[in-house]
Amino acid sequence: MATATQLTNVLKSLADPTRRAVFERIIREGEVAATGLVQGSKVSQPAVSQHLRALRDAGLVVERREGRHIHYRVAPKGLSPLIDWLGHYETFWAERFANLEKLLKESE
Amino acid sequence: MATATQLTNVLKSLADPTRRAVFERIIREGEVAATGLVQGSKVSQPAVSQHLRALRDAGLVVERREGRHIHYRVAPKGLSPLIDWLGHYETFWAERFANLEKLLKESE
DNA sequence: CAATCGTATAAGCAATTGCTTATATATTTC
DNA sequence: GAAATATATAAGCAATTGCTTATACGATTG
């Protein structure tokens, strides 16, 4: 079960637009090296690195070292704390949420 | 359609544990006056008031004045930006699920 | 109208955040 | 081993955040 702290970390991580953009690129591109994420980013390499650390600490991405590159990809259950939290209040906004939750549960 | 700014506001609002607790109480209790939310809260009345304003600005709650009380309740579509954002990557997660399944089959 | 109740706003402050530049740490290549 | 590449960490700084106390506003009651 996801703790409140984990949920807080996920929400905080996604709340920053720059960091969320990094996460979205990782989602779209599947697996990206940090270099690739720096290119096309508005912020510096250290800034991207710091965002990647935040995302990793929040459990949203995982890294895989390959030579001097470090490739990032989405952590399978990274969004679980958020999905679970939404699901906890499902009855309040059931219809829209039902399909998404089902899909995500299957992918665990 | 929800803008990126709206999503950011929703995420930021929910990212703070105290403010999220206020929101959760409003969800559970249906309609609550600010006084009720202050009671049982760890923070002061102004702090609660500021959190309520943030939640309202993010579109997560609506208020209804009744005499000198102001009652808060969940805004029906307040979480839409978040739900929509998650749904936007639905296809990605579906593909991820498919790939995982494929990978597991191959490793048998 | 004066007192009171419910709530919001103002001002100030310590803590946190997101960024920068500069530097360190791995890893590979020459 | 030296240079180059990929990434992380350190230090510092301006902006933002979440809280506090004090005060203002709005509605009700006497």
PDB file of C-alpha atoms (C1' of nucleotides) in Angstrom:
ATOM      1  CA  MET A   1       0.000   0.000   0.000  1.00  0.00           C
ATOM      2  CA  ALA A   2       1.181   3.457  -0.779  1.00  0.00           C
ATOM      3  CA  THR A   3       1.895   5.782   2.114  1.00  0.00           C
ATOM      4  CA  ALA A   4       0.816   9.409   2.316  1.00  0.00           C
ATOM      5  CA  THR A   5       4.453  10.408   2.001  1.00  0.00           C
ATOM      6  CA  GLN A   6       4.836   8.503  -1.231  1.00  0.00           C
ATOM      7  CA  LEU A   7       1.728  10.185  -2.610  1.00  0.00           C
ATOM      8  CA  THR A   8       3.085  13.561  -1.554  1.00  0.00           C
ATOM      9  CA  ASN A   9       6.379  12.854  -3.303  1.00  0.00           C
ATOM     10  CA  VAL A  10       4.635  11.834  -6.512  1.00  0.00           C
ATOM     11  CA  LEU A  11       2.398  14.904  -6.493  1.00  0.00           C
ATOM     12  CA  LYS A  12       5.274  17.246  -5.700  1.00  0.00           C
ATOM     13  CA  SER A  13       7.366  15.724  -8.462  1.00  0.00           C
ATOM     14  CA  LEU A  14       4.660  16.147 -11.065  1.00  0.00           C
ATOM     15  CA  ALA A  15       3.593  19.585  -9.874  1.00  0.00           C
ATOM     16  CA  ASP A  16       6.612  21.326 -11.361  1.00  0.00           C
ATOM     17  CA  PRO A  17       6.036  21.925 -15.094  1.00  0.00           C
ATOM     18  CA  THR A  18       9.672  21.536 -16.087  1.00  0.00           C
ATOM     19  CA  ARG A  19      10.027  18.280 -14.195  1.00  0.00           C
ATOM     20  CA  ARG A  20       6.706  17.011 -15.481  1.00  0.00           C
ATOM     21  CA  ALA A  21       7.869  17.764 -19.022  1.00  0.00           C
ATOM     22  CA  VAL A  22      10.940  15.613 -18.396  1.00  0.00           C
ATOM     23  CA  PHE A  23       8.725  12.804 -17.129  1.00  0.00           C
ATOM     24  CA  GLU A  24       6.432  13.106 -20.143  1.00  0.00           C
ATOM     25  CA  ARG A  25       9.370  12.869 -22.522  1.00  0.00           C
ATOM     26  CA  ILE A  26      10.526   9.710 -20.774  1.00  0.00           C
ATOM     27  CA  ILE A  27       7.025   8.308 -21.172  1.00  0.00           C
ATOM     28  CA  ARG A  28       6.893   9.131 -24.872  1.00  0.00           C
ATOM     29  CA  GLU A  29      10.405   8.116 -25.800  1.00  0.00           C
ATOM     30  CA  GLY A  30      10.373   4.915 -23.787  1.00  0.00           C
ATOM     31  CA  GLU A  31      13.988   4.934 -22.710  1.00  0.00           C
ATOM     32  CA  VAL A  32      16.169   8.017 -22.928  1.00  0.00           C
ATOM     33  CA  ALA A  33      19.656   8.908 -21.807  1.00  0.00           C
ATOM     34  CA  ALA A  34      20.008  12.020 -19.689  1.00  0.00           C
ATOM     35  CA  THR A  35      21.844  13.709 -22.546  1.00  0.00           C
ATOM     36  CA  GLY A  36      18.829  13.334 -24.754  1.00  0.00           C
ATOM     37  CA  LEU A  37      16.669  14.928 -22.113  1.00  0.00           C
ATOM     38  CA  VAL A  38      19.016  17.873 -21.730  1.00  0.00           C
ATOM     39  CA  GLN A  39      18.829  18.544 -25.448  1.00  0.00           C
ATOM     40  CA  GLY A  40      15.602  20.319 -26.181  1.00  0.00           C
ATOM     41  CA  SER A  41      15.207  21.305 -22.563  1.00  0.00           C
ATOM     42  CA  LYS A  42      15.011  24.930 -21.506  1.00  0.00           C
ATOM     43  CA  VAL A  43      17.146  24.359 -18.442  1.00  0.00           C
ATOM     44  CA  SER A  44      20.745  23.350 -17.824  1.00  0.00           C
ATOM     45  CA  GLN A  45      22.196  19.863 -17.505  1.00  0.00           C
ATOM     46  CA  PRO A  46      22.440  20.054 -13.705  1.00  0.00           C
ATOM     47  CA  ALA A  47      18.826  21.176 -13.523  1.00  0.00           C
ATOM     48  CA  VAL A  48      17.730  18.165 -15.572  1.00  0.00           C
ATOM     49  CA  SER A  49      19.898  15.926 -13.425  1.00  0.00           C
ATOM     50  CA  GLN A  50      18.232  17.273 -10.303  1.00  0.00           C
ATOM     51  CA  HIS A  51      14.799  16.694 -11.777  1.00  0.00           C
ATOM     52  CA  LEU A  52      15.743  13.140 -12.674  1.00  0.00           C
ATOM     53  CA  ARG A  53      16.844  12.528  -9.121  1.00  0.00           C
ATOM     54  CA  ALA A  54      13.556  13.868  -7.806  1.00  0.00           C
ATOM     55  CA  LEU A  55      11.624  11.635 -10.194  1.00  0.00           C
ATOM     56  CA  ARG A  56      13.693   8.634  -9.185  1.00  0.00           C
ATOM     57  CA  ASP A  57      13.304   9.385  -5.476  1.00  0.00           C
ATOM     58  CA  ALA A  58       9.564   9.635  -6.011  1.00  0.00           C
ATOM     59  CA  GLY A  59       9.645   6.205  -7.637  1.00  0.00           C
ATOM     60  CA  LEU A  60       8.450   7.533 -10.984  1.00  0.00           C
ATOM     61  CA  VAL A  61      11.451   6.494 -13.078  1.00  0.00           C
ATOM     62  CA  VAL A  62      14.215   3.934 -12.948  1.00  0.00           C
ATOM     63  CA  GLU A  63      17.677   4.181 -14.402  1.00  0.00           C
ATOM     64  CA  ARG A  64      19.901   1.745 -16.241  1.00  0.00           C
ATOM     65  CA  ARG A  65      23.565   2.427 -16.730  1.00  0.00           C
ATOM     66  CA  GLU A  66      25.081   1.579 -20.087  1.00  0.00           C
ATOM     67  CA  GLY A  67      28.659   2.665 -20.397  1.00  0.00           C
ATOM     68  CA  ARG A  68      28.807   6.314 -19.627  1.00  0.00           C
ATOM     69  CA  HIS A  69      25.176   6.836 -20.471  1.00  0.00           C
ATOM     70  CA  ILE A  70      22.406   6.451 -17.972  1.00  0.00           C
ATOM     71  CA  HIS A  71      19.092   5.584 -19.511  1.00  0.00           C
ATOM     72  CA  TYR A  72      15.876   6.483 -17.792  1.00  0.00           C
ATOM     73  CA  ARG A  73      12.517   4.864 -18.220  1.00  0.00           C
ATOM     74  CA  VAL A  74       9.189   5.015 -16.451  1.00  0.00           C
ATOM     75  CA  ALA A  75       8.897   2.893 -13.326  1.00  0.00           C
ATOM     76  CA  PRO A  76       6.062   0.409 -13.827  1.00  0.00           C
ATOM     77  CA  LYS A  77       4.221   1.181 -10.613  1.00  0.00           C
ATOM     78  CA  GLY A  78       5.415   4.711 -10.167  1.00  0.00           C
ATOM     79  CA  LEU A  79       2.001   6.275 -10.445  1.00  0.00           C
ATOM     80  CA  SER A  80       0.358   3.747  -8.144  1.00  0.00           C
ATOM     81  CA  PRO A  81       0.193   6.064  -5.126  1.00  0.00           C
ATOM     82  CA  LEU A  82      -1.692   8.581  -7.242  1.00  0.00           C
ATOM     83  CA  ILE A  83      -3.960   6.039  -8.905  1.00  0.00           C
ATOM     84  CA  ASP A  84      -4.673   4.417  -5.554  1.00  0.00           C
ATOM     85  CA  TRP A  85      -5.504   7.739  -3.971  1.00  0.00           C
ATOM     86  CA  LEU A  86      -7.888   8.613  -6.770  1.00  0.00           C
ATOM     87  CA  GLY A  87      -9.373   5.158  -6.541  1.00  0.00           C
ATOM     88  CA  HIS A  88     -10.000   5.607  -2.860  1.00  0.00           C
ATOM     89  CA  TYR A  89     -12.459   8.357  -3.705  1.00  0.00           C
ATOM     90  CA  GLU A  90     -13.704   6.645  -6.783  1.00  0.00           C
ATOM     91  CA  THR A  91     -17.355   6.811  -5.803  1.00  0.00           C
ATOM     92  CA  PHE A  92     -17.242  10.569  -6.097  1.00  0.00           C
ATOM     93  CA  TRP A  93     -16.159  10.637  -9.696  1.00  0.00           C
ATOM     94  CA  ALA A  94     -16.712   7.032 -10.632  1.00  0.00           C
ATOM     95  CA  GLU A  95     -17.665   7.016 -14.271  1.00  0.00           C
ATOM     96  CA  ARG A  96     -14.705   8.815 -15.726  1.00  0.00           C
ATOM     97  CA  PHE A  97     -12.251   6.976 -13.584  1.00  0.00           C
ATOM     98  CA  ALA A  98     -13.434   3.403 -13.862  1.00  0.00           C
ATOM     99  CA  ASN A  99     -11.797   2.478 -17.147  1.00  0.00           C
ATOM    100  CA  LEU A 100      -8.467   4.040 -16.388  1.00  0.00           C
ATOM    101  CA  GLU A 101      -8.173   2.350 -13.039  1.00  0.00           C
ATOM    102  CA  LYS A 102      -8.966  -1.023 -14.478  1.00  0.00           C
ATOM    103  CA  LEU A 103      -6.343  -0.651 -17.149  1.00  0.00           C
ATOM    104  CA  LEU A 104      -3.682   0.422 -14.729  1.00  0.00           C
ATOM    105  CA  LYS A 105      -4.438  -2.351 -12.288  1.00  0.00           C
ATOM    106  CA  GLU A 106      -3.988  -4.888 -15.029  1.00  0.00           C
ATOM    107  CA  SER A 107      -0.564  -3.541 -15.859  1.00  0.00           C
ATOM    108  CA  GLU A 108       0.802  -4.064 -12.375  1.00  0.00           C
TER     109      GLU A 108
ATOM    110  CA  MET B   1      -9.799  20.726 -22.449  1.00  0.00           C
ATOM    111  CA  ALA B   2      -7.624  21.291 -19.432  1.00  0.00           C
ATOM    112  CA  THR B   3      -4.555  23.463 -19.799  1.00  0.00           C
ATOM    113  CA  ALA B   4      -1.127  22.630 -18.452  1.00  0.00           C
ATOM    114  CA  THR B   5      -1.497  25.476 -15.972  1.00  0.00           C
ATOM    115  CA  GLN B   6      -4.716  24.041 -14.595  1.00  0.00           C
ATOM    116  CA  LEU B   7      -3.045  20.676 -14.155  1.00  0.00           C
ATOM    117  CA  THR B   8      -0.134  22.329 -12.403  1.00  0.00           C
ATOM    118  CA  ASN B   9      -2.488  24.131 -10.047  1.00  0.00           C
ATOM    119  CA  VAL B  10      -4.332  20.928  -9.198  1.00  0.00           C
ATOM    120  CA  LEU B  11      -1.112  19.021  -8.563  1.00  0.00           C
ATOM    121  CA  LYS B  12       0.381  21.816  -6.489  1.00  0.00           C
ATOM    122  CA  SER B  13      -2.777  22.085  -4.426  1.00  0.00           C
ATOM    123  CA  LEU B  14      -2.856  18.391  -3.658  1.00  0.00           C
ATOM    124  CA  ALA B  15       0.883  18.100  -3.068  1.00  0.00           C
ATOM    125  CA  ASP B  16       0.751  19.780   0.317  1.00  0.00           C
ATOM    126  CA  PRO B  17      -0.333  17.227   2.967  1.00  0.00           C
ATOM    127  CA  THR B  18      -2.184  19.730   5.132  1.00  0.00           C
ATOM    128  CA  ARG B  19      -4.108  21.131   2.196  1.00  0.00           C
ATOM    129  CA  ARG B  20      -4.805  17.668   0.839  1.00  0.00           C
ATOM    130  CA  ALA B  21      -6.178  16.694   4.248  1.00  0.00           C
ATOM    131  CA  VAL B  22      -8.568  19.639   4.062  1.00  0.00           C
ATOM    132  CA  PHE B  23      -9.664  18.538   0.611  1.00  0.00           C
ATOM    133  CA  GLU B  24     -10.178  14.961   1.786  1.00  0.00           C
ATOM    134  CA  ARG B  25     -12.339  16.129   4.661  1.00  0.00           C
ATOM    135  CA  ILE B  26     -14.483  18.109   2.257  1.00  0.00           C
ATOM    136  CA  ILE B  27     -14.820  15.001   0.119  1.00  0.00           C
ATOM    137  CA  ARG B  28     -15.858  12.844   3.057  1.00  0.00           C
ATOM    138  CA  GLU B  29     -18.153  15.292   4.798  1.00  0.00           C
ATOM    139  CA  GLY B  30     -19.859  16.437   1.631  1.00  0.00           C
ATOM    140  CA  GLU B  31     -20.392  20.041   2.574  1.00  0.00           C
ATOM    141  CA  VAL B  32     -18.561  21.712   5.432  1.00  0.00           C
ATOM    142  CA  ALA B  33     -18.294  25.212   6.781  1.00  0.00           C
ATOM    143  CA  ALA B  34     -14.804  26.605   7.201  1.00  0.00           C
ATOM    144  CA  THR B  35     -15.270  26.536  10.972  1.00  0.00           C
ATOM    145  CA  GLY B  36     -15.770  22.809  10.869  1.00  0.00           C
ATOM    146  CA  LEU B  37     -12.562  22.407   8.936  1.00  0.00           C
ATOM    147  CA  VAL B  38     -10.610  24.512  11.384  1.00  0.00           C
ATOM    148  CA  GLN B  39     -11.757  22.302  14.246  1.00  0.00           C
ATOM    149  CA  GLY B  40      -9.682  19.170  14.240  1.00  0.00           C
ATOM    150  CA  SER B  41      -7.031  20.794  12.101  1.00  0.00           C
ATOM    151  CA  LYS B  42      -3.455  21.153  13.256  1.00  0.00           C
ATOM    152  CA  VAL B  43      -3.100  24.628  11.811  1.00  0.00           C
ATOM    153  CA  SER B  44      -4.700  27.990  12.511  1.00  0.00           C
ATOM    154  CA  GLN B  45      -7.884  29.443  11.039  1.00  0.00           C
ATOM    155  CA  PRO B  46      -6.022  31.721   8.614  1.00  0.00           C
ATOM    156  CA  ALA B  47      -3.939  28.795   7.439  1.00  0.00           C
ATOM    157  CA  VAL B  48      -7.100  26.803   6.693  1.00  0.00           C
ATOM    158  CA  SER B  49      -8.583  29.830   4.958  1.00  0.00           C
ATOM    159  CA  GLN B  50      -5.508  30.138   2.767  1.00  0.00           C
ATOM    160  CA  HIS B  51      -5.672  26.464   1.872  1.00  0.00           C
ATOM    161  CA  LEU B  52      -9.346  26.840   0.973  1.00  0.00           C
ATOM    162  CA  ARG B  53      -8.503  29.709  -1.313  1.00  0.00           C
ATOM    163  CA  ALA B  54      -5.802  27.665  -3.019  1.00  0.00           C
ATOM    164  CA  LEU B  55      -8.227  24.773  -3.485  1.00  0.00           C
ATOM    165  CA  ARG B  56     -10.865  27.121  -4.884  1.00  0.00           C
ATOM    166  CA  ASP B  57      -8.392  28.810  -7.226  1.00  0.00           C
ATOM    167  CA  ALA B  58      -7.338  25.384  -8.459  1.00  0.00           C
ATOM    168  CA  GLY B  59     -10.980  24.599  -9.184  1.00  0.00           C
ATOM    169  CA  LEU B  60     -11.101  21.756  -6.681  1.00  0.00           C
ATOM    170  CA  VAL B  61     -13.816  23.146  -4.418  1.00  0.00           C
ATOM    171  CA  VAL B  62     -16.687  25.590  -4.641  1.00  0.00           C
ATOM    172  CA  GLU B  63     -18.169  27.683  -1.880  1.00  0.00           C
ATOM    173  CA  ARG B  64     -21.707  28.587  -0.929  1.00  0.00           C
ATOM    174  CA  ARG B  65     -22.424  31.388   1.480  1.00  0.00           C
ATOM    175  CA  GLU B  66     -25.161  30.866   4.041  1.00  0.00           C
ATOM    176  CA  GLY B  67     -25.431  33.684   6.516  1.00  0.00           C
ATOM    177  CA  ARG B  68     -22.058  34.145   8.043  1.00  0.00           C
ATOM    178  CA  HIS B  69     -20.979  30.618   7.277  1.00  0.00           C
ATOM    179  CA  ILE B  70     -19.331  29.659   4.038  1.00  0.00           C
ATOM    180  CA  HIS B  71     -19.831  26.060   3.074  1.00  0.00           C
ATOM    181  CA  TYR B  72     -17.324  24.285   0.898  1.00  0.00           C
ATOM    182  CA  ARG B  73     -17.903  21.276  -1.265  1.00  0.00           C
ATOM    183  CA  VAL B  74     -15.971  19.417  -3.940  1.00  0.00           C
ATOM    184  CA  ALA B  75     -16.197  20.917  -7.423  1.00  0.00           C
ATOM    185  CA  PRO B  76     -17.668  18.228  -9.691  1.00  0.00           C
ATOM    186  CA  LYS B  77     -15.017  18.452 -12.365  1.00  0.00           C
ATOM    187  CA  GLY B  78     -12.201  19.695 -10.203  1.00  0.00           C
ATOM    188  CA  LEU B  79     -10.024  16.670 -10.744  1.00  0.00           C
ATOM    189  CA  SER B  80     -10.601  16.592 -14.489  1.00  0.00           C
ATOM    190  CA  PRO B  81      -7.214  18.042 -15.392  1.00  0.00           C
ATOM    191  CA  LEU B  82      -5.545  15.250 -13.425  1.00  0.00           C
ATOM    192  CA  ILE B  83      -7.797  12.476 -14.702  1.00  0.00           C
ATOM    193  CA  ASP B  84      -7.412  13.747 -18.252  1.00  0.00           C
ATOM    194  CA  TRP B  85      -3.654  13.890 -17.945  1.00  0.00           C
ATOM    195  CA  LEU B  86      -3.518  10.307 -16.708  1.00  0.00           C
ATOM    196  CA  GLY B  87      -5.892   9.291 -19.461  1.00  0.00           C
ATOM    197  CA  HIS B  88      -3.748  10.975 -22.063  1.00  0.00           C
ATOM    198  CA  TYR B  89      -1.075   8.349 -21.455  1.00  0.00           C
ATOM    199  CA  GLU B  90      -3.543   5.528 -21.298  1.00  0.00           C
ATOM    200  CA  THR B  91      -2.323   4.198 -24.610  1.00  0.00           C
ATOM    201  CA  PHE B  92       1.232   4.229 -23.371  1.00  0.00           C
ATOM    202  CA  TRP B  93       0.331   2.157 -20.353  1.00  0.00           C
ATOM    203  CA  ALA B  94      -1.677  -0.192 -22.484  1.00  0.00           C
ATOM    204  CA  GLU B  95       1.358  -0.700 -24.725  1.00  0.00           C
ATOM    205  CA  ARG B  96       3.576  -1.114 -21.722  1.00  0.00           C
ATOM    206  CA  PHE B  97       1.267  -3.780 -20.440  1.00  0.00           C
ATOM    207  CA  ALA B  98       1.320  -5.500 -23.799  1.00  0.00           C
ATOM    208  CA  ASN B  99       5.114  -5.407 -23.936  1.00  0.00           C
ATOM    209  CA  LEU B 100       5.428  -6.734 -20.422  1.00  0.00           C
ATOM    210  CA  GLU B 101       3.116  -9.571 -21.232  1.00  0.00           C
ATOM    211  CA  LYS B 102       5.095 -10.333 -24.355  1.00  0.00           C
ATOM    212  CA  LEU B 103       8.355 -10.231 -22.446  1.00  0.00           C
ATOM    213  CA  LEU B 104       7.038 -12.598 -19.808  1.00  0.00           C
ATOM    214  CA  LYS B 105       5.857 -15.016 -22.450  1.00  0.00           C
ATOM    215  CA  GLU B 106       9.210 -14.982 -24.160  1.00  0.00           C
ATOM    216  CA  SER B 107      11.026 -15.732 -20.949  1.00  0.00           C
ATOM    217  CA  GLU B 108       9.042 -18.867 -20.303  1.00  0.00           C
TER     218      GLU B 108
ATOM    219  C1'  DC C   1     -25.599  50.779  16.877  1.00  0.00           C
ATOM    220  C1'  DA C   2     -22.512  47.755  19.500  1.00  0.00           C
ATOM    221  C1'  DA C   3     -20.959  43.318  20.309  1.00  0.00           C
ATOM    222  C1'  DT C   4     -20.030  38.959  18.432  1.00  0.00           C
ATOM    223  C1'  DC C   5     -19.282  35.353  15.216  1.00  0.00           C
ATOM    224  C1'  DG C   6     -17.347  33.428  10.857  1.00  0.00           C
ATOM    225  C1'  DT C   7     -14.105  34.194   7.591  1.00  0.00           C
ATOM    226  C1'  DA C   8     -10.669  36.580   4.871  1.00  0.00           C
ATOM    227  C1'  DT C   9      -6.599  39.443   4.207  1.00  0.00           C
ATOM    228  C1'  DA C  10      -2.044  41.728   5.533  1.00  0.00           C
ATOM    229  C1'  DA C  11       2.494  41.493   6.962  1.00  0.00           C
ATOM    230  C1'  DG C  12       6.382  39.100   8.232  1.00  0.00           C
ATOM    231  C1'  DC C  13       9.352  35.100   8.573  1.00  0.00           C
ATOM    232  C1'  DA C  14      11.757  30.568   8.262  1.00  0.00           C
ATOM    233  C1'  DA C  15      11.925  26.777   5.234  1.00  0.00           C
ATOM    234  C1'  DT C  16      11.825  24.916   0.720  1.00  0.00           C
ATOM    235  C1'  DT C  17      12.364  25.061  -4.222  1.00  0.00           C
ATOM    236  C1'  DG C  18      14.382  25.469  -8.765  1.00  0.00           C
ATOM    237  C1'  DC C  19      17.767  27.425 -10.977  1.00  0.00           C
ATOM    238  C1'  DT C  20      22.562  28.838 -11.950  1.00  0.00           C
ATOM    239  C1'  DT C  21      27.892  28.271 -12.290  1.00  0.00           C
ATOM    240  C1'  DA C  22      31.640  25.610 -10.845  1.00  0.00           C
ATOM    241  C1'  DT C  23      33.499  21.280  -9.767  1.00  0.00           C
ATOM    242  C1'  DA C  24      33.661  16.297  -8.981  1.00  0.00           C
ATOM    243  C1'  DT C  25      32.997  11.439 -10.416  1.00  0.00           C
ATOM    244  C1'  DA C  26      32.665   7.621 -13.644  1.00  0.00           C
ATOM    245  C1'  DT C  27      33.461   5.627 -18.005  1.00  0.00           C
ATOM    246  C1'  DT C  28      35.439   5.386 -22.512  1.00  0.00           C
ATOM    247  C1'  DT C  29      38.798   6.552 -26.056  1.00  0.00           C
ATOM    248  C1'  DC C  30      43.234   7.851 -27.689  1.00  0.00           C
TER     249       DC C  30
ATOM    250  C1'  DG D   1      47.778   7.688 -18.347  1.00  0.00           C
ATOM    251  C1'  DA D   2      45.620  11.899 -20.485  1.00  0.00           C
ATOM    252  C1'  DA D   3      41.778  13.782 -22.696  1.00  0.00           C
ATOM    253  C1'  DA D   4      37.041  13.662 -23.592  1.00  0.00           C
ATOM    254  C1'  DT D   5      32.280  12.458 -22.581  1.00  0.00           C
ATOM    255  C1'  DA D   6      28.194  11.717 -19.623  1.00  0.00           C
ATOM    256  C1'  DT D   7      26.378  12.609 -15.461  1.00  0.00           C
ATOM    257  C1'  DA D   8      26.151  14.011 -10.649  1.00  0.00           C
ATOM    258  C1'  DT D   9      27.036  17.011  -6.710  1.00  0.00           C
ATOM    259  C1'  DA D  10      28.208  21.494  -4.251  1.00  0.00           C
ATOM    260  C1'  DA D  11      27.334  26.086  -3.196  1.00  0.00           C
ATOM    261  C1'  DG D  12      24.778  30.063  -3.576  1.00  0.00           C
ATOM    262  C1'  DC D  13      20.768  32.828  -4.640  1.00  0.00           C
ATOM    263  C1'  DA D  14      16.131  34.720  -5.805  1.00  0.00           C
ATOM    264  C1'  DA D  15      11.501  33.274  -5.712  1.00  0.00           C
ATOM    265  C1'  DT D  16       7.868  30.721  -3.659  1.00  0.00           C
ATOM    266  C1'  DT D  17       5.510  28.456   0.096  1.00  0.00           C
ATOM    267  C1'  DG D  18       3.155  27.621   4.423  1.00  0.00           C
ATOM    268  C1'  DC D  19       2.785  29.187   8.592  1.00  0.00           C
ATOM    269  C1'  DT D  20       2.108  32.647  12.271  1.00  0.00           C
ATOM    270  C1'  DT D  21      -0.077  36.895  14.685  1.00  0.00           C
ATOM    271  C1'  DA D  22      -2.709  40.878  13.998  1.00  0.00           C
ATOM    272  C1'  DT D  23      -6.352  43.084  11.758  1.00  0.00           C
ATOM    273  C1'  DA D  24     -10.214  43.848   8.588  1.00  0.00           C
ATOM    274  C1'  DC D  25     -14.562  42.590   6.655  1.00  0.00           C
ATOM    275  C1'  DG D  26     -19.299  40.787   6.555  1.00  0.00           C
ATOM    276  C1'  DA D  27     -23.363  39.028   8.638  1.00  0.00           C
ATOM    277  C1'  DT D  28     -26.142  38.251  12.777  1.00  0.00           C
ATOM    278  C1'  DT D  29     -27.816  39.269  17.319  1.00  0.00           C
ATOM    279  C1'  DG D  30     -28.985  41.932  21.196  1.00  0.00           C
TER     280       DG D  30
END
